[in-house]
Coordinates of C-alpha atoms in Angstrom, one line a residue:
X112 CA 0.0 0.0 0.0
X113 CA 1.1 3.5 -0.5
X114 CA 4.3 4.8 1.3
X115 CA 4.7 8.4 2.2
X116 CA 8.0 9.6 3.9
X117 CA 9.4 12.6 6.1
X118 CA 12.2 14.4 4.4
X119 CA 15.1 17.1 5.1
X120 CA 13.3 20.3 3.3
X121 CA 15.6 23.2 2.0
X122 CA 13.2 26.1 2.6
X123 CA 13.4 29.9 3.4
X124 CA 14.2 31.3 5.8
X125 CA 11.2 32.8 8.0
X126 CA 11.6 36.5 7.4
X127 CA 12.3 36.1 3.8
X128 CA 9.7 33.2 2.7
X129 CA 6.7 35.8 1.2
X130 CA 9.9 37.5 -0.9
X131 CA 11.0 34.4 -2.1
X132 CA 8.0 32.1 -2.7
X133 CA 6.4 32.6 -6.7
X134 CA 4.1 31.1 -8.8
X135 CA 5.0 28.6 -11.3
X136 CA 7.0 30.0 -14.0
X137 CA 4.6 29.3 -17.1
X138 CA 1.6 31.2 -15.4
X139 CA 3.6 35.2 -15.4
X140 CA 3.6 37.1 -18.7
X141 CA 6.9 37.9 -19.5
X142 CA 6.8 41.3 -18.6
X143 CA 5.5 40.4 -15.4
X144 CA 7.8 38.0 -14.5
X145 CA 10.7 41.1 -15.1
X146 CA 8.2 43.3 -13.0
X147 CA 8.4 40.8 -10.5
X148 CA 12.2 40.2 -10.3
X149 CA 13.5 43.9 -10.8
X150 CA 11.8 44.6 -7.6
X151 CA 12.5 41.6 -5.5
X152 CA 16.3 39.4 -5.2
X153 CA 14.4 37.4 -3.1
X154 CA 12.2 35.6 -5.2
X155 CA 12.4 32.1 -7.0
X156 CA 12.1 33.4 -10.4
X157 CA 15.7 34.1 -10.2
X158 CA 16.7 30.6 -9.7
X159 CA 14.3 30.0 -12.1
X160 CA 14.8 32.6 -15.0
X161 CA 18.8 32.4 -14.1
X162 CA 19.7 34.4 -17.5
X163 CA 18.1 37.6 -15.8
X164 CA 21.5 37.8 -13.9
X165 CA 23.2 38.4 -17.0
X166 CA 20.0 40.6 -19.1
X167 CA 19.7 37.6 -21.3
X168 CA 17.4 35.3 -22.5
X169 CA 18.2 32.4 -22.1
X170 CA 16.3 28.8 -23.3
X171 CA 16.7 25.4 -23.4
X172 CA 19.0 22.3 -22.0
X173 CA 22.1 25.3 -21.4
X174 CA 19.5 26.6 -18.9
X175 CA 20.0 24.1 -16.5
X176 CA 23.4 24.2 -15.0
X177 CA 22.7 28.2 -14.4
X178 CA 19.5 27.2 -12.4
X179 CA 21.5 24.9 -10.4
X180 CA 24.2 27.6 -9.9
X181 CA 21.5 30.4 -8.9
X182 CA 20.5 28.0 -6.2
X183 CA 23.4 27.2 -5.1
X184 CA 24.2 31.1 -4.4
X185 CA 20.3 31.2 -2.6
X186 CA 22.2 28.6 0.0
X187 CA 25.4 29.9 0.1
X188 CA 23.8 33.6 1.0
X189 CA 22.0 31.7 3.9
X190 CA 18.3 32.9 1.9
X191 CA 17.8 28.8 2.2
X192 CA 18.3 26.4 5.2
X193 CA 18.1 22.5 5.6
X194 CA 16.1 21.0 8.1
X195 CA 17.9 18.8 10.5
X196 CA 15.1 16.6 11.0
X197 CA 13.2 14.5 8.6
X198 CA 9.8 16.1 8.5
X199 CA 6.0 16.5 6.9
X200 CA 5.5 20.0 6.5
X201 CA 1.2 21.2 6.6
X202 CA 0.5 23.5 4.0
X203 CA -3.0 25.5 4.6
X204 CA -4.1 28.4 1.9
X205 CA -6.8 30.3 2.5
X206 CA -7.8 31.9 -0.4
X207 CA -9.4 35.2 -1.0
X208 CA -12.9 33.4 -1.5
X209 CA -12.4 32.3 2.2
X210 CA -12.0 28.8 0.8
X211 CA -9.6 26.9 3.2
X212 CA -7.1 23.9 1.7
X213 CA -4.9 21.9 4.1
X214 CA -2.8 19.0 3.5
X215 CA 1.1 17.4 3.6
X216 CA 3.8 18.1 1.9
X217 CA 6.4 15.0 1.8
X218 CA 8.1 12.2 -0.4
X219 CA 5.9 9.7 -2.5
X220 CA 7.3 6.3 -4.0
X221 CA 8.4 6.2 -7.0
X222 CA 7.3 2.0 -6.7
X223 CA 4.0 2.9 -5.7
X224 CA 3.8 5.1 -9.1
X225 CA 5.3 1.7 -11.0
X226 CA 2.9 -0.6 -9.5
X227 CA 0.1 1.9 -10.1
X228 CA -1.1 2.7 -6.2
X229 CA -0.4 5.9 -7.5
X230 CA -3.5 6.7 -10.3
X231 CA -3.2 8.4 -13.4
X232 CA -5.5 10.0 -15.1
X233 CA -4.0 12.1 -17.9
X234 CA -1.6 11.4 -20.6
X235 CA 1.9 12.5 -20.6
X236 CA 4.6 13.5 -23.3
X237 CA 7.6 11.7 -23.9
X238 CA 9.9 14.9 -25.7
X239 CA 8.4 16.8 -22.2
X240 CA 9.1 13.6 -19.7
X241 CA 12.8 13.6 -21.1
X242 CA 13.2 17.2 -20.6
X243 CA 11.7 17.5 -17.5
X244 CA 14.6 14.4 -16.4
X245 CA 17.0 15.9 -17.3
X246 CA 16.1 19.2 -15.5
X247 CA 16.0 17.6 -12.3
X248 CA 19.1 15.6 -13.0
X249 CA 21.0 18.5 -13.3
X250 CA 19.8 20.9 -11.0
X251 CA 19.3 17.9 -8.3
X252 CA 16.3 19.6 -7.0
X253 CA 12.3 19.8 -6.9
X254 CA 10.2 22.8 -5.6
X255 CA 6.9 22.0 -7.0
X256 CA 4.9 19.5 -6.0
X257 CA 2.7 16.9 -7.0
X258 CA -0.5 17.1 -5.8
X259 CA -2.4 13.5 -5.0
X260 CA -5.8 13.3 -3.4
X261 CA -6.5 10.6 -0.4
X262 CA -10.0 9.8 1.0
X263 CA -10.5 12.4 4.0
X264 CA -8.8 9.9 7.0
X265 CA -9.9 10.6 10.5
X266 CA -6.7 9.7 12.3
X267 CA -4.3 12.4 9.8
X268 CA -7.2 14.8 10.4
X269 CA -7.1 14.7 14.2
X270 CA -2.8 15.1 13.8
X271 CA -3.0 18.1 11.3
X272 CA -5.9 20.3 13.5
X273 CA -3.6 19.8 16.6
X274 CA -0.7 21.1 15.4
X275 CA -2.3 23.5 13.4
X276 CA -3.2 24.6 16.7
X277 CA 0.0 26.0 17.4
X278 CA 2.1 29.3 15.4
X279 CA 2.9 28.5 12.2
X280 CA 6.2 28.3 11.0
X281 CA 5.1 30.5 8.0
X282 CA 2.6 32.8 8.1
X283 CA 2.0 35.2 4.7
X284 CA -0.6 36.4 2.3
X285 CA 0.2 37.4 -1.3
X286 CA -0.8 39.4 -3.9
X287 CA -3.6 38.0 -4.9
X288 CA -5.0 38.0 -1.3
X289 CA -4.4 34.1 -0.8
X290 CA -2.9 33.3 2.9
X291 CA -0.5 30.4 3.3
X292 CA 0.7 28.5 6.4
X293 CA 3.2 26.0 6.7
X294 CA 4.0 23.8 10.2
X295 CA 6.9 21.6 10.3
X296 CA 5.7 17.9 11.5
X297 CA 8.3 15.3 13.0
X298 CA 7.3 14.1 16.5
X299 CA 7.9 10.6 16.0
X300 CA 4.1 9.3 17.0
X301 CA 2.6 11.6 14.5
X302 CA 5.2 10.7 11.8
X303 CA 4.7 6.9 12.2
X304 CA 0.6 7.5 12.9
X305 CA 0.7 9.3 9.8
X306 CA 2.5 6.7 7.2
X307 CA 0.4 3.8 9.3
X308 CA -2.8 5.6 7.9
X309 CA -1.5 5.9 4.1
X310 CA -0.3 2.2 4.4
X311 CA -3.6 1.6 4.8
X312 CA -4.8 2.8 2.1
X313 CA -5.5 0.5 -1.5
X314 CA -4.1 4.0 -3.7
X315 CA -3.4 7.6 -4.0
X316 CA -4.7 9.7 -7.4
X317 CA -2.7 12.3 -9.2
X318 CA -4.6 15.3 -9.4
X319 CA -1.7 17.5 -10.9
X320 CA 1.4 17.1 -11.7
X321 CA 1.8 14.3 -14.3
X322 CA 4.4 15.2 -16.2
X323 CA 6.8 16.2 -13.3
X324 CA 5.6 12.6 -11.5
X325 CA 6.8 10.6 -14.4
X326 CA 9.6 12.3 -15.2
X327 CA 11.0 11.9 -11.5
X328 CA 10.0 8.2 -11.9
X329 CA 12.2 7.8 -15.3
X330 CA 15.1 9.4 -13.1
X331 CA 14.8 7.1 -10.3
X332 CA 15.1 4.6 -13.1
X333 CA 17.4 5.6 -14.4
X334 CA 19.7 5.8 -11.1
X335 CA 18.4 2.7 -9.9
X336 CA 21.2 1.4 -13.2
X337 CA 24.2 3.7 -12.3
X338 CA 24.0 4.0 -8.8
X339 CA 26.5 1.4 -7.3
X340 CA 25.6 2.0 -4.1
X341 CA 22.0 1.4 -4.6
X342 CA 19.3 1.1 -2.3
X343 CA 15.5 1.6 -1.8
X344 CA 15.6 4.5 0.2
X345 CA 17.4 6.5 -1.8
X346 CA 16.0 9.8 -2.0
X347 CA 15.8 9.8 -6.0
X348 CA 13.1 7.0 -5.4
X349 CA 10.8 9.1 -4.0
X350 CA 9.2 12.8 -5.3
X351 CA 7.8 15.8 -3.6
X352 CA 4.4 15.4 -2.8
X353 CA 1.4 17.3 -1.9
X354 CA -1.3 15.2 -0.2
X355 CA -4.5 16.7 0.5
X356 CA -7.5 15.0 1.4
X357 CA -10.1 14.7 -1.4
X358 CA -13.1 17.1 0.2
X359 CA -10.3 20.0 0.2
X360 CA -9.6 19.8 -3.9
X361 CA -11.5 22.3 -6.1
X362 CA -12.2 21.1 -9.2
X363 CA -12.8 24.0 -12.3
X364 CA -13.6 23.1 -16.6
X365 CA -11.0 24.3 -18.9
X366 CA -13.6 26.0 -21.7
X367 CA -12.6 25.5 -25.3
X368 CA -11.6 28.1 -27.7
X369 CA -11.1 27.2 -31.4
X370 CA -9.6 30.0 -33.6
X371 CA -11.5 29.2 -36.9
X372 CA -14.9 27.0 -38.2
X373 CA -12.9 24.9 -40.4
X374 CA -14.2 26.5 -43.2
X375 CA -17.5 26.1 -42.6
X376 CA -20.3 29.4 -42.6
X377 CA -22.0 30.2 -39.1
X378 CA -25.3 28.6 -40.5
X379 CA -23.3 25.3 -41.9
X380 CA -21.7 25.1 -38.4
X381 CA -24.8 25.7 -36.7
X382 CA -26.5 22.8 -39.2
X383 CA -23.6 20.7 -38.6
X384 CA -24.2 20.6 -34.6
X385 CA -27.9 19.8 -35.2
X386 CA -26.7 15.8 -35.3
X387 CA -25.7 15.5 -31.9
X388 CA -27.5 18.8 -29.8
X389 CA -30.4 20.6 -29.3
X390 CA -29.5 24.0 -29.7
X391 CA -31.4 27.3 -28.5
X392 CA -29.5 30.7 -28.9
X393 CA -29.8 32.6 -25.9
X394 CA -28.5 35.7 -27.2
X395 CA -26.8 38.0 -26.0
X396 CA -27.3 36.7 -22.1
X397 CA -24.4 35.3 -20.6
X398 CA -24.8 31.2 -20.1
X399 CA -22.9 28.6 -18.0
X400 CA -24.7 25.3 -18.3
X401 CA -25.7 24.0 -14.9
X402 CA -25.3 20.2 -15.9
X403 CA -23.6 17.3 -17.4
X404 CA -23.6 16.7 -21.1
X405 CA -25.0 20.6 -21.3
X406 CA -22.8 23.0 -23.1
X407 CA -22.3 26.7 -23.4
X408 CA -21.1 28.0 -26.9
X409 CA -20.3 31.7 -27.7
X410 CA -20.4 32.3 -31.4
X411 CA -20.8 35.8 -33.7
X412 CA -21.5 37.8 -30.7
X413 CA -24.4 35.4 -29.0
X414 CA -24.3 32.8 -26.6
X415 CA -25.8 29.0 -27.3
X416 CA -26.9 26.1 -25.1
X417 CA -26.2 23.2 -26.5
X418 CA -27.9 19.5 -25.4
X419 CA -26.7 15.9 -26.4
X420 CA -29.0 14.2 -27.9
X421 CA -28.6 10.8 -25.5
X422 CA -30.3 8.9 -28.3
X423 CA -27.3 10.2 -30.8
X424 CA -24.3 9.4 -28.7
X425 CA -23.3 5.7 -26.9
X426 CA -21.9 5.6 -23.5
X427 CA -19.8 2.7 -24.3
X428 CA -17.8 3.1 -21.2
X429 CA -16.8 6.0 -19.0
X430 CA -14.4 7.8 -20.7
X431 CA -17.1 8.4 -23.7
X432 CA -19.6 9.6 -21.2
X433 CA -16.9 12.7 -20.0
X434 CA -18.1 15.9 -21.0
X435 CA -14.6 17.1 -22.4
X436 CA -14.7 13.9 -24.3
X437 CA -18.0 14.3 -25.8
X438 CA -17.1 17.7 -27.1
X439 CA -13.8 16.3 -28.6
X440 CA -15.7 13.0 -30.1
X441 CA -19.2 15.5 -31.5
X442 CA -17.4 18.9 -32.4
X443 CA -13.7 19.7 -32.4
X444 CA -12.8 16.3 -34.3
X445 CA -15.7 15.8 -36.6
X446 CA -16.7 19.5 -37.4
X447 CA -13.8 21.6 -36.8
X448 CA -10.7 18.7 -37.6
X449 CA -8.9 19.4 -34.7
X450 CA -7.7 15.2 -33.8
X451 CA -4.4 16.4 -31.7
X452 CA -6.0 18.6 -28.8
X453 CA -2.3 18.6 -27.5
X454 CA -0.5 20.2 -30.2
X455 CA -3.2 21.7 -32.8
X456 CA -2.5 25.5 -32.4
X457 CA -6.1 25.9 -33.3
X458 CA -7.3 25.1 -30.1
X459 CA -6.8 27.0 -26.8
X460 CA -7.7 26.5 -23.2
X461 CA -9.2 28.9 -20.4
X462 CA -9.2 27.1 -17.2
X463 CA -9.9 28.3 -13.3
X464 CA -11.4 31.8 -13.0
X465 CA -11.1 32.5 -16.9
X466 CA -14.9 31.8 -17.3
X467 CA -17.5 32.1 -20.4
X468 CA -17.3 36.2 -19.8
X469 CA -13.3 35.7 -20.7
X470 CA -14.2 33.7 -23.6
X471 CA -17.0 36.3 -24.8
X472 CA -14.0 39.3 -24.2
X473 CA -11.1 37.2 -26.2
X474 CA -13.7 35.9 -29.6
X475 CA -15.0 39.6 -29.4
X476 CA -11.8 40.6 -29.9
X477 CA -11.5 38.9 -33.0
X478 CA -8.3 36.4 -31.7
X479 CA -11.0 33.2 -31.5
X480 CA -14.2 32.3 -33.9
X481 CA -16.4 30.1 -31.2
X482 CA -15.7 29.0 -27.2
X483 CA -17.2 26.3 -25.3
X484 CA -18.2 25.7 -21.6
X485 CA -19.0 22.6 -19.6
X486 CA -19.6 22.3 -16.2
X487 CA -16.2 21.0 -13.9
X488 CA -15.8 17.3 -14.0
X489 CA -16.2 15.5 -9.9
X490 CA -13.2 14.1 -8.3
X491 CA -15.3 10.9 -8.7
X492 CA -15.3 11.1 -12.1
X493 CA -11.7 11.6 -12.0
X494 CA -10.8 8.5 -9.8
X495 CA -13.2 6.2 -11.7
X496 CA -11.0 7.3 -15.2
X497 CA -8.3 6.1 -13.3
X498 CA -9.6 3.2 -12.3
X499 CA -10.8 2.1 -15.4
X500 CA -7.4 2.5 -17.1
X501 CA -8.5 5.3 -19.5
X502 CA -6.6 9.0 -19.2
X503 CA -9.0 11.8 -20.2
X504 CA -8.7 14.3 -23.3
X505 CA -6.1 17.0 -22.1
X506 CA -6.6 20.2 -19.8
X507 CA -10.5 18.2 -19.1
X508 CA -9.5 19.4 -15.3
X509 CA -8.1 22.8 -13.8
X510 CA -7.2 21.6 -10.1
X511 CA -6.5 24.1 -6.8
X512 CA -4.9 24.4 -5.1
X513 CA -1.7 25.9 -6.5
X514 CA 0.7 26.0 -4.2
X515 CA 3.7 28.4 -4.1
X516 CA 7.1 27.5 -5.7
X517 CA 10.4 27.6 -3.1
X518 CA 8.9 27.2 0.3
X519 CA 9.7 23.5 0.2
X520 CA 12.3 22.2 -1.6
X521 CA 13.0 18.6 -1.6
X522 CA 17.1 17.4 -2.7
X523 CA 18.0 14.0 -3.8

């Protein structure tokens, strides 16, 4: 059954962790990522973005080494310290929507991953699995985790809201009015009550963080080879987790946007949809369908609801009956020939907050022809996807929390 482990965490220092802790990397602009680091030293985007140092921009594979360098000086200038003590570490955001998330942060198996007590549910790239290897080979480092869900557990409640009880080791709010906590877990009981109730367990699911999961599993693979001094505990068999209980994950769609109608008129598209919905324009009134196999669709300045026709479409198993998997299997591929929903650069996403009034505001603007919306898919539907075997259609799921890069930082 699955095994979780305490571990050593490099981490900030206390009066310098709301300087240094950032957002992944992808989800700045570019100006504000420079925005960001002329005004702070502090933050992780510099060990991150290491050719800012030099005014330089710098890509690829030769990137690497110069992260590991830039964290290296973040140590050496006493910005990061080791724990002494194997630990869990309780992460708590309350976000600005007073919504509260709470969970551990410590090492999952790269065995139970293998022997699949660690679910997938998505599809990952090889090119991007490689890369990703070979980033964390070189800088020898993770700082975001992966976030896996476990049913809510009594006995790791009852630990967590004790210590939580107590001051925080971290205590800060950020920009965007979100508060994070951290608490630093290793009395022995709680660590061994803790890993006796995920023993337990019959499997963990991956909620985020496929590709960074896999790839840490192909480097432990890989050093499982080379490594003459071998052994199961080494720390490059396990990766930096983030396990929260499954009544604490929110759960948004990723709406569609598609840039052109495949050639088709308004009224041939329109036609062409008939097949498989019932459709009533609802003008120019924003709508969000409140149900599964419903569908919003902003098109020429007016917004659609569009219903399967059940008698139209088999449910063959449960992948076919997903919502993101319906509109792939009725729409994009038949009607606007998009087959590769990774790599078409037809298609675009809009997940979390960015909802149908962000699609309306981008088509309007002439960059998109026609946006969809779905309601969120349930962490149920998520676990039985996984279950099943089948990965869903990608960005089907945009998953909170987010948790900040550079407040734990886990070696091997």
């Amino acid at each position: 059954m699955p095994k979780i482990i305490p571990f050593r965490a490099v981490r900030p220092t206390r009066d310098k962790v709301s300087l240094v802790a950032a957002r992944s990397y992808e989800s700045y602009s570019k100006k504000g990522r420079k925005f960001r680091m002329d005004r702070n030293p502090y933050s992780f985007l510099h060990i991150v973005n290491p050719g800012y140092k030099y005014q330089k921009e710098i890509t690829g594979k030769k990137t690497f080494t110069l992260v590991r360098n830039r964290y290296q000086e973040f140590k050496e200038d006493n910005i990061f310290i080791q724990d002494e003590q194997p630990s869990f570490y309780i992460y708590k955001i309350i976000d600005r929507d007073d919504r509260v998330f709470c969970g551990l942060i410590g090492g999952a198996s790269i065995f139970d991953y293998e022997d699949n007590r660690i679910k997938k549910h998505e599809d990952t790239l090889e090119d991007r699995e490689e890369l990703f290897k070979e980033y964390l080979d070189t800088v020898g480092f993770n700082a975001e985790a992966v976030l896996l869900t476990y049913p809510d557990n009594d006995a790791i409640t009852a630990i967590i809201n004790k210590v939580i009880e107590e001051r925080a080791e971290y205590e800060f709010t950020s920009t965007t009015r979100d508060t994070h906590y951290l608490w630093v877990l290793n009395d022995p009981k709680s660590v061994a009550t803790i890993q006796e109730a995920f023993a337990q367990m019959p499997q963990l699911y991956i909620a985020d963080g496929h590709h960074r999961s896999s790839s840490s599993y192909l480097l432990a693979k890989e050093h499982q080879k080379n490594d003459p001094a071998y052994h199961e505990e080494a720390t490059y068999n396990y990766f930096m987790s983030y396990f929260i209980p499954e009544s604490h994950v929110q759960i948004y769609e990723f709406n569609r946007l598609v840039k052109d109608l495949n050639g088709l008129s308004k009224e041939e598209f329109l036609i062409s949809l008939d097949t498989y919905f019932r459709i009533e324009n609802r003008g120019v009134t924003t709508y969000k369908p409140s149900k599964k196999h419903h569908f919003s669709m902003y098109l020429d300045g007016e917004f659609y609801s569009l219903y399967l026709r059940k008698s139209n479409y088999n449910f063959e198993n449960t992948l076919e009956a997903l919502d993101t998997q319906i509109l792939y299997k009725t729409i994009l591929e038949p009607i606007l020939g998009i087959s590769d929903l990774r790599n078409d650069d037809r298609i675009a996403y809009a997940g979390g907050k960015k909802d149908m009034m962000y699609v309306k505001n981008v088509i309007d603007k002439g960059e998109y022809a026609v946006g969809f919306g779905m309601v969120p898919l349930t962490m149920d539907e998520i676990k039985t996807i996984a279950d099943d075997g089948f990965t869903m259609p990608p960005k089907s799921t945009y998953i909170e929390p987010k948790l900040r890069s550079g407040i734990t930082i886990y070696e091997f």
